[in-house]
GROMACS .gro file of C-alpha atoms in nm:
model
  417
    1UNK     CA    1   2.713  10.575  13.880
    2UNK     CA    2   2.740  10.376  14.201
    3UNK     CA    3   2.500  10.129  14.361
    4UNK     CA    4   2.143  10.173  14.258
    5UNK     CA    5   1.807  10.001  14.345
    6UNK     CA    6   1.776   9.631  14.298
    7UNK     CA    7   1.681   9.549  13.942
    8UNK     CA    8   1.732   9.705  13.600
    9UNK     CA    9   1.651  10.078  13.671
   10UNK     CA   10   2.011  10.200  13.682
   11UNK     CA   11   2.097  10.001  13.366
   12UNK     CA   12   1.809  10.180  13.181
   13UNK     CA   13   1.892  10.525  13.323
   14UNK     CA   14   2.274  10.478  13.220
   15UNK     CA   15   2.145  10.374  12.857
   16UNK     CA   16   1.926  10.687  12.836
   17UNK     CA   17   2.199  10.918  12.968
   18UNK     CA   18   2.437  10.780  12.692
   19UNK     CA   19   2.166  10.830  12.431
   20UNK     CA   20   2.154  11.199  12.546
   21UNK     CA   21   2.526  11.233  12.479
   22UNK     CA   22   2.676  11.163  12.827
   23UNK     CA   23   2.962  10.918  12.887
   24UNK     CA   24   2.862  10.681  13.168
   25UNK     CA   25   3.059  10.453  13.386
   26UNK     CA   26   2.916  10.234  13.669
   27UNK     CA   27   3.120  10.125  13.960
   28UNK     CA   28   3.001   9.793  14.096
   29UNK     CA   29   3.098   9.620  14.427
   30UNK     CA   30   2.962   9.259  14.377
   31UNK     CA   31   2.813   9.019  14.121
   32UNK     CA   32   2.462   9.163  14.167
   33UNK     CA   33   2.571   9.505  14.065
   34UNK     CA   34   2.755   9.371  13.773
   35UNK     CA   35   2.466   9.143  13.651
   36UNK     CA   36   2.202   9.422  13.686
   37UNK     CA   37   2.424   9.656  13.493
   38UNK     CA   38   2.495   9.427  13.208
   39UNK     CA   39   2.642   9.668  12.967
   40UNK     CA   40   2.971   9.851  12.871
   41UNK     CA   41   3.139  10.086  13.114
   42UNK     CA   42   3.145   9.871  13.419
   43UNK     CA   43   3.422   9.918  13.666
   44UNK     CA   44   3.437   9.644  13.940
   45UNK     CA   45   3.574   9.737  14.278
   46UNK     CA   46   3.740   9.435  14.428
   47UNK     CA   47   3.948   9.583  14.685
   48UNK     CA   48   3.891   9.614  15.067
   49UNK     CA   49   3.639   9.868  15.211
   50UNK     CA   50   3.919  10.072  15.380
   51UNK     CA   51   4.087  10.129  15.028
   52UNK     CA   52   3.757  10.246  14.862
   53UNK     CA   53   3.822  10.632  14.940
   54UNK     CA   54   4.151  10.634  14.742
   55UNK     CA   55   4.001  10.426  14.464
   56UNK     CA   56   3.713  10.644  14.432
   57UNK     CA   57   3.930  10.952  14.413
   58UNK     CA   58   4.134  10.792  14.137
   59UNK     CA   59   3.810  10.710  13.927
   60UNK     CA   60   3.691  11.068  13.966
   61UNK     CA   61   4.015  11.232  13.865
   62UNK     CA   62   4.128  10.986  13.599
   63UNK     CA   63   3.794  10.983  13.411
   64UNK     CA   64   3.725  11.359  13.461
   65UNK     CA   65   3.397  11.278  13.629
   66UNK     CA   66   3.147  11.571  13.629
   67UNK     CA   67   2.841  11.399  13.802
   68UNK     CA   68   2.790  11.141  14.057
   69UNK     CA   69   2.465  10.919  14.048
   70UNK     CA   70   2.366  10.685  14.341
   71UNK     CA   71   2.087  10.539  14.539
   72UNK     CA   72   2.076  10.646  14.898
   73UNK     CA   73   2.337  10.853  15.048
   74UNK     CA   74   2.400  10.708  15.381
   75UNK     CA   75   2.577  10.352  15.311
   76UNK     CA   76   2.947  10.393  15.377
   77UNK     CA   77   3.070  10.362  15.021
   78UNK     CA   78   2.832  10.629  14.905
   79UNK     CA   79   2.899  10.864  15.199
   80UNK     CA   80   3.282  10.828  15.116
   81UNK     CA   81   3.210  10.893  14.746
   82UNK     CA   82   3.007  11.205  14.817
   83UNK     CA   83   3.280  11.347  15.019
   84UNK     CA   84   3.527  11.286  14.750
   85UNK     CA   85   3.292  11.438  14.481
   86UNK     CA   86   3.196  11.745  14.680
   87UNK     CA   87   3.575  11.817  14.746
   88UNK     CA   88   3.603  11.843  14.365
   89UNK     CA   89   3.294  12.042  14.288
   90UNK     CA   90   3.119  11.730  14.134
   91UNK     CA   91   2.742  11.736  14.123
   92UNK     CA   92   2.586  11.451  14.325
   93UNK     CA   93   2.253  11.321  14.209
   94UNK     CA   94   2.075  11.109  14.472
   95UNK     CA   95   1.782  10.873  14.426
   96UNK     CA   96   1.572  10.744  14.715
   97UNK     CA   97   1.241  10.587  14.770
   98UNK     CA   98   0.965  10.840  14.740
   99UNK     CA   99   0.904  11.078  15.027
  100UNK     CA  100   0.539  11.067  14.904
  101UNK     CA  101   0.555  10.706  14.816
  102UNK     CA  102   0.417  10.483  14.665
  103UNK     CA  103   0.349  10.666  14.350
  104UNK     CA  104   0.655  10.888  14.335
  105UNK     CA  105   1.030  10.836  14.366
  106UNK     CA  106   1.269  11.101  14.509
  107UNK     CA  107   1.543  11.280  14.315
  108UNK     CA  108   1.759  11.532  14.495
  109UNK     CA  109   2.105  11.691  14.459
  110UNK     CA  110   2.362  11.678  14.736
  111UNK     CA  111   2.178  11.452  14.977
  112UNK     CA  112   1.850  11.297  15.081
  113UNK     CA  113   1.653  11.242  15.399
  114UNK     CA  114   1.840  11.403  15.682
  115UNK     CA  115   2.103  11.558  15.431
  116UNK     CA  116   1.833  11.690  15.206
  117UNK     CA  117   1.799  12.063  15.139
  118UNK     CA  118   1.428  12.022  15.270
  119UNK     CA  119   1.567  12.012  15.629
  120UNK     CA  120   1.660  12.377  15.611
  121UNK     CA  121   1.379  12.506  15.395
  122UNK     CA  122   1.093  12.661  15.583
  123UNK     CA  123   0.728  12.624  15.485
  124UNK     CA  124   0.710  13.010  15.431
  125UNK     CA  125   0.998  12.982  15.169
  126UNK     CA  126   0.812  12.689  14.997
  127UNK     CA  127   0.496  12.901  14.969
  128UNK     CA  128   0.692  13.185  14.833
  129UNK     CA  129   0.838  12.956  14.565
  130UNK     CA  130   0.490  12.813  14.477
  131UNK     CA  131   0.346  13.168  14.452
  132UNK     CA  132   0.599  13.254  14.172
  133UNK     CA  133   0.527  12.918  13.984
  134UNK     CA  134   0.147  12.945  13.976
  135UNK     CA  135   0.112  12.575  13.931
  136UNK     CA  136  -0.182  12.342  14.049
  137UNK     CA  137  -0.136  12.056  14.272
  138UNK     CA  138  -0.024  11.760  14.056
  139UNK     CA  139  -0.258  11.454  14.093
  140UNK     CA  140  -0.136  11.098  14.175
  141UNK     CA  141  -0.043  10.904  13.867
  142UNK     CA  142  -0.197  10.576  13.758
  143UNK     CA  143  -0.157  10.310  14.044
  144UNK     CA  144   0.111  10.045  14.005
  145UNK     CA  145   0.220   9.789  14.249
  146UNK     CA  146   0.576   9.690  14.289
  147UNK     CA  147   0.624   9.531  14.626
  148UNK     CA  148   0.640   9.191  14.476
  149UNK     CA  149   0.891   9.295  14.217
  150UNK     CA  150   1.088   9.480  14.499
  151UNK     CA  151   1.116   9.160  14.702
  152UNK     CA  152   1.198   8.952  14.380
  153UNK     CA  153   1.477   9.170  14.278
  154UNK     CA  154   1.617   9.174  14.630
  155UNK     CA  155   1.624   8.806  14.651
  156UNK     CA  156   1.777   8.775  14.294
  157UNK     CA  157   2.054   9.031  14.389
  158UNK     CA  158   2.137   8.850  14.705
  159UNK     CA  159   2.146   8.511  14.540
  160UNK     CA  160   2.382   8.647  14.289
  161UNK     CA  161   2.609   8.774  14.553
  162UNK     CA  162   2.594   8.455  14.753
  163UNK     CA  163   2.644   8.213  14.463
  164UNK     CA  164   2.872   8.404  14.219
  165UNK     CA  165   3.063   8.651  14.407
  166UNK     CA  166   3.410   8.516  14.329
  167UNK     CA  167   3.635   8.801  14.233
  168UNK     CA  168   3.477   9.051  14.468
  169UNK     CA  169   3.663   8.925  14.786
  170UNK     CA  170   3.656   9.266  14.955
  171UNK     CA  171   3.288   9.318  14.936
  172UNK     CA  172   3.109   9.378  15.266
  173UNK     CA  173   2.733   9.421  15.305
  174UNK     CA  174   2.617   9.764  15.443
  175UNK     CA  175   2.340   9.622  15.642
  176UNK     CA  176   2.532   9.424  15.917
  177UNK     CA  177   2.434   9.075  15.823
  178UNK     CA  178   2.602   8.823  15.601
  179UNK     CA  179   2.499   8.782  15.227
  180UNK     CA  180   2.392   8.421  15.311
  181UNK     CA  181   2.157   8.550  15.592
  182UNK     CA  182   2.034   8.831  15.369
  183UNK     CA  183   1.934   8.592  15.101
  184UNK     CA  184   1.786   8.353  15.346
  185UNK     CA  185   1.560   8.628  15.485
  186UNK     CA  186   1.454   8.746  15.135
  187UNK     CA  187   1.381   8.380  15.036
  188UNK     CA  188   1.181   8.318  15.354
  189UNK     CA  189   0.977   8.629  15.304
  190UNK     CA  190   0.880   8.533  14.949
  191UNK     CA  191   0.774   8.188  15.068
  192UNK     CA  192   0.577   8.304  15.354
  193UNK     CA  193   0.393   8.594  15.184
  194UNK     CA  194   0.058   8.399  15.150
  195UNK     CA  195   0.069   8.311  15.527
  196UNK     CA  196   0.170   8.669  15.634
  197UNK     CA  197  -0.118   8.808  15.405
  198UNK     CA  198  -0.372   8.592  15.595
  199UNK     CA  199  -0.230   8.695  15.929
  200UNK     CA  200  -0.235   9.059  15.836
  201UNK     CA  201  -0.595   9.052  15.710
  202UNK     CA  202  -0.722   8.882  16.036
  203UNK     CA  203  -0.529   9.133  16.248
  204UNK     CA  204  -0.652   9.429  16.038
  205UNK     CA  205  -1.007   9.285  16.053
  206UNK     CA  206  -1.006   9.254  16.428
  207UNK     CA  207  -0.885   9.630  16.476
  208UNK     CA  208  -1.137   9.775  16.222
  209UNK     CA  209  -1.416   9.577  16.378
  210UNK     CA  210  -1.314   9.669  16.736
  211UNK     CA  211  -1.538   9.937  16.895
  212UNK     CA  212  -1.226  10.105  17.040
  213UNK     CA  213  -1.023  10.424  16.949
  214UNK     CA  214  -0.671  10.349  16.858
  215UNK     CA  215  -0.338  10.515  16.780
  216UNK     CA  216  -0.087  10.380  16.530
  217UNK     CA  217   0.290  10.329  16.576
  218UNK     CA  218   0.474  10.305  16.233
  219UNK     CA  219   0.775  10.089  16.262
  220UNK     CA  220   1.068  10.100  16.028
  221UNK     CA  221   1.332   9.842  15.929
  222UNK     CA  222   1.603   9.838  16.208
  223UNK     CA  223   1.874   9.823  15.945
  224UNK     CA  224   1.725  10.104  15.718
  225UNK     CA  225   1.982  10.394  15.668
  226UNK     CA  226   1.730  10.665  15.753
  227UNK     CA  227   1.657  10.498  16.101
  228UNK     CA  228   2.025  10.426  16.161
  229UNK     CA  229   2.160  10.766  16.044
  230UNK     CA  230   1.893  11.017  16.114
  231UNK     CA  231   1.774  10.905  16.461
  232UNK     CA  232   1.915  10.857  16.810
  233UNK     CA  233   1.776  10.508  16.841
  234UNK     CA  234   2.010  10.209  16.858
  235UNK     CA  235   1.734   9.955  16.784
  236UNK     CA  236   1.369   9.933  16.702
  237UNK     CA  237   1.312   9.775  17.054
  238UNK     CA  238   1.409  10.104  17.208
  239UNK     CA  239   1.153  10.280  17.003
  240UNK     CA  240   0.883  10.023  17.078
  241UNK     CA  241   0.958  10.044  17.456
  242UNK     CA  242   0.927  10.435  17.447
  243UNK     CA  243   0.594  10.396  17.272
  244UNK     CA  244   0.448  10.160  17.513
  245UNK     CA  245   0.565  10.356  17.815
  246UNK     CA  246   0.416  10.666  17.671
  247UNK     CA  247   0.090  10.505  17.591
  248UNK     CA  248   0.060  10.338  17.926
  249UNK     CA  249   0.123  10.667  18.098
  250UNK     CA  250  -0.095  10.902  17.888
  251UNK     CA  251  -0.368  10.732  17.700
  252UNK     CA  252  -0.725  10.700  17.804
  253UNK     CA  253  -0.795  10.343  17.936
  254UNK     CA  254  -1.037  10.255  17.661
  255UNK     CA  255  -0.779  10.342  17.381
  256UNK     CA  256  -0.575  10.092  17.214
  257UNK     CA  257  -0.236  10.096  17.041
  258UNK     CA  258  -0.149   9.934  16.707
  259UNK     CA  259   0.208   9.873  16.586
  260UNK     CA  260   0.218   9.860  16.215
  261UNK     CA  261   0.535   9.678  16.078
  262UNK     CA  262   0.721   9.781  15.779
  263UNK     CA  263   0.601   9.601  15.463
  264UNK     CA  264   0.958   9.459  15.402
  265UNK     CA  265   1.011   9.359  15.766
  266UNK     CA  266   1.193   9.028  15.740
  267UNK     CA  267   1.231   8.913  16.099
  268UNK     CA  268   1.592   9.009  16.161
  269UNK     CA  269   1.459   9.230  16.443
  270UNK     CA  270   1.230   9.069  16.684
  271UNK     CA  271   0.963   9.330  16.682
  272UNK     CA  272   0.692   9.083  16.775
  273UNK     CA  273   0.858   8.984  17.105
  274UNK     CA  274   0.941   9.339  17.190
  275UNK     CA  275   0.571   9.441  17.154
  276UNK     CA  276   0.441   9.141  17.347
  277UNK     CA  277   0.685   9.151  17.622
  278UNK     CA  278   0.667   9.529  17.664
  279UNK     CA  279   0.287   9.526  17.677
  280UNK     CA  280   0.275   9.234  17.925
  281UNK     CA  281   0.517   9.427  18.148
  282UNK     CA  282   0.286   9.724  18.166
  283UNK     CA  283  -0.042   9.517  18.205
  284UNK     CA  284  -0.186   9.647  17.870
  285UNK     CA  285  -0.159   9.333  17.650
  286UNK     CA  286  -0.531   9.335  17.576
  287UNK     CA  287  -0.502   9.694  17.432
  288UNK     CA  288  -0.186   9.639  17.214
  289UNK     CA  289  -0.196   9.499  16.857
  290UNK     CA  290   0.072   9.413  16.590
  291UNK     CA  291  -0.001   9.426  16.201
  292UNK     CA  292   0.276   9.264  16.002
  293UNK     CA  293   0.320   9.478  15.678
  294UNK     CA  294   0.040   9.550  15.437
  295UNK     CA  295  -0.106   9.875  15.328
  296UNK     CA  296  -0.133  10.157  15.579
  297UNK     CA  297  -0.443  10.338  15.427
  298UNK     CA  298  -0.718  10.120  15.589
  299UNK     CA  299  -0.564  10.146  15.935
  300UNK     CA  300  -0.505  10.518  15.897
  301UNK     CA  301  -0.880  10.573  15.817
  302UNK     CA  302  -0.986  10.494  16.164
  303UNK     CA  303  -0.683  10.606  16.363
  304UNK     CA  304  -0.676  10.895  16.611
  305UNK     CA  305  -0.296  10.972  16.587
  306UNK     CA  306   0.024  10.817  16.475
  307UNK     CA  307   0.400  10.798  16.609
  308UNK     CA  308   0.701  10.725  16.407
  309UNK     CA  309   1.084  10.775  16.422
  310UNK     CA  310   1.116  10.931  16.067
  311UNK     CA  311   0.920  10.691  15.842
  312UNK     CA  312   0.806  10.822  15.503
  313UNK     CA  313   0.454  10.692  15.599
  314UNK     CA  314   0.437  10.998  15.818
  315UNK     CA  315   0.348  11.177  15.500
  316UNK     CA  316   0.028  10.974  15.476
  317UNK     CA  317  -0.075  11.060  15.827
  318UNK     CA  318  -0.035  11.420  15.760
  319UNK     CA  319  -0.226  11.411  15.434
  320UNK     CA  320  -0.516  11.287  15.635
  321UNK     CA  321  -0.492  11.561  15.886
  322UNK     CA  322  -0.399  11.335  16.165
  323UNK     CA  323  -0.172  11.437  16.468
  324UNK     CA  324   0.169  11.301  16.416
  325UNK     CA  325   0.480  11.269  16.664
  326UNK     CA  326   0.817  11.194  16.505
  327UNK     CA  327   1.132  11.133  16.699
  328UNK     CA  328   1.396  11.137  16.423
  329UNK     CA  329   1.520  11.365  16.163
  330UNK     CA  330   1.279  11.384  15.869
  331UNK     CA  331   1.225  11.603  15.583
  332UNK     CA  332   0.856  11.653  15.700
  333UNK     CA  333   0.934  11.727  16.063
  334UNK     CA  334   0.822  12.091  16.044
  335UNK     CA  335   0.690  12.271  16.353
  336UNK     CA  336   0.362  12.364  16.157
  337UNK     CA  337   0.248  12.010  16.129
  338UNK     CA  338   0.455  11.763  16.361
  339UNK     CA  339   0.374  11.762  16.726
  340UNK     CA  340   0.651  11.844  16.989
  341UNK     CA  341   0.439  11.715  17.287
  342UNK     CA  342   0.580  11.438  17.520
  343UNK     CA  343   0.445  11.108  17.434
  344UNK     CA  344   0.206  11.087  17.736
  345UNK     CA  345   0.081  11.439  17.644
  346UNK     CA  346   0.037  11.327  17.284
  347UNK     CA  347  -0.168  11.007  17.363
  348UNK     CA  348  -0.370  11.200  17.602
  349UNK     CA  349  -0.459  11.497  17.378
  350UNK     CA  350  -0.266  11.501  17.042
  351UNK     CA  351  -0.228  11.829  16.851
  352UNK     CA  352  -0.351  11.828  16.504
  353UNK     CA  353  -0.133  11.953  16.223
  354UNK     CA  354  -0.185  12.287  16.022
  355UNK     CA  355  -0.338  12.114  15.717
  356UNK     CA  356  -0.310  12.421  15.488
  357UNK     CA  357   0.074  12.439  15.579
  358UNK     CA  358   0.116  12.076  15.501
  359UNK     CA  359  -0.072  12.102  15.172
  360UNK     CA  360   0.156  12.363  15.059
  361UNK     CA  361   0.463  12.158  15.173
  362UNK     CA  362   0.328  11.859  14.989
  363UNK     CA  363   0.268  12.073  14.677
  364UNK     CA  364   0.624  12.196  14.686
  365UNK     CA  365   0.751  11.844  14.710
  366UNK     CA  366   0.546  11.738  14.408
  367UNK     CA  367   0.681  12.022  14.201
  368UNK     CA  368   1.050  11.949  14.283
  369UNK     CA  369   1.188  11.643  14.428
  370UNK     CA  370   0.910  11.394  14.383
  371UNK     CA  371   0.893  11.231  14.034
  372UNK     CA  372   0.598  11.000  13.922
  373UNK     CA  373   0.725  10.655  13.899
  374UNK     CA  374   0.899  10.389  14.063
  375UNK     CA  375   1.211  10.155  14.057
  376UNK     CA  376   1.090   9.806  14.046
  377UNK     CA  377   0.785   9.771  13.833
  378UNK     CA  378   0.810   9.809  13.439
  379UNK     CA  379   0.533  10.065  13.448
  380UNK     CA  380   0.689  10.266  13.752
  381UNK     CA  381   1.021  10.269  13.557
  382UNK     CA  382   0.861  10.397  13.242
  383UNK     CA  383   0.705  10.694  13.432
  384UNK     CA  384   1.011  10.775  13.620
  385UNK     CA  385   1.255  10.757  13.312
  386UNK     CA  386   1.029  10.994  13.104
  387UNK     CA  387   1.121  11.288  13.343
  388UNK     CA  388   1.424  11.211  13.547
  389UNK     CA  389   1.688  11.200  13.272
  390UNK     CA  390   1.611  11.553  13.183
  391UNK     CA  391   1.613  11.652  13.540
  392UNK     CA  392   1.977  11.497  13.588
  393UNK     CA  393   2.100  11.678  13.269
  394UNK     CA  394   1.936  12.016  13.374
  395UNK     CA  395   2.166  12.291  13.497
  396UNK     CA  396   1.954  12.364  13.797
  397UNK     CA  397   1.860  12.177  14.110
  398UNK     CA  398   1.494  12.113  14.119
  399UNK     CA  399   1.442  12.329  14.414
  400UNK     CA  400   1.617  12.629  14.246
  401UNK     CA  401   1.443  12.553  13.913
  402UNK     CA  402   1.101  12.612  14.105
  403UNK     CA  403   1.221  12.943  14.253
  404UNK     CA  404   1.319  13.053  13.902
  405UNK     CA  405   0.990  12.939  13.748
  406UNK     CA  406   1.165  12.669  13.533
  407UNK     CA  407   1.045  12.351  13.719
  408UNK     CA  408   0.931  12.078  13.486
  409UNK     CA  409   0.551  12.036  13.460
  410UNK     CA  410   0.423  11.717  13.637
  411UNK     CA  411   0.059  11.709  13.582
  412UNK     CA  412   0.031  11.593  13.216
  413UNK     CA  413   0.282  11.322  13.286
  414UNK     CA  414   0.095  11.216  13.608
  415UNK     CA  415  -0.225  11.164  13.411
  416UNK     CA  416  -0.057  10.985  13.115
  417UNK     CA  417  -0.018  10.618  13.067
   0.00000   0.00000   0.00000
């Protein structure tokens, strides 16, 4: 196991794998990894980043590793490890935030997001697999909220790295800012949560009470691996500018544009300034709004369409049957339900998705890579661990298991507590 989500999920997963009879080692790269693991089988990597591929190869060969488990496949240390593992025929298990979040987590083999097998699977192929499985659409599990826990574990992790990282001299953050700055951003976000909540509610109230049609732009974290690795944008400002220009050129003059910031946006990218300056440049400032984080559903309920790079929130757009334009590589960017129009054309007359095709696609995900649960809340971890350990130990990839009629049943689990 390499780096996991902040918090105790990987520790609990490792313990259950050992109970099932596996030998488990965890390679850690900083004090946060070490503390969150907190059990035997820990292998600290204290060298320089450029020496990691050789060290990883040594671990894989010396310990006769059969499986590699990690969270996110795009960070450099994980990308190098995956290359070494695949060269040896080692099975790679990738966890990621749910493609159908917030009530599911993603488990795949080989890669996730733009490296997922979903990128090459057609809707027709998915329908054929579902026809053989004869399963009904799984329902959403009991609700749990883990945003507060997510932020808390992130702040704790970066505090441990900041204050107690002696012995890990070669550690380099994968997000492009120092550990000190990362911790400061997490702490600032925690302290300002009440203020941001009030601002968000006021902005949302103004939009919902406004007598105007509006389109949504779903912003992402500029440092997010999916944005950096699976899109052609160098910054969120580039994407914001593209959306403003397209809206000014194509939207009806009584329509408005709402930018929805990511719930974990921490201020390292000046999205507020980019939105204000761009709208002012085009003379549409009175028609442009920014909502900082919060839940998406209330805004989507009144929206005409949505635009994103490759945010997983695009799935919520499609589930409601709203037109969606995506500019990055995403597992849901299928021609049946994602528009290929230019932005001016899209804002003028957006094409609606094929909802039957999207329903089949969503059903396919829920029977394969989407597992009820989450990484951060205690209840979410319980749901996830009930099923995902068996999926890791199973001989078949979840996509192949569905084709063979051997996918794990999800509906009873989703309804249980």
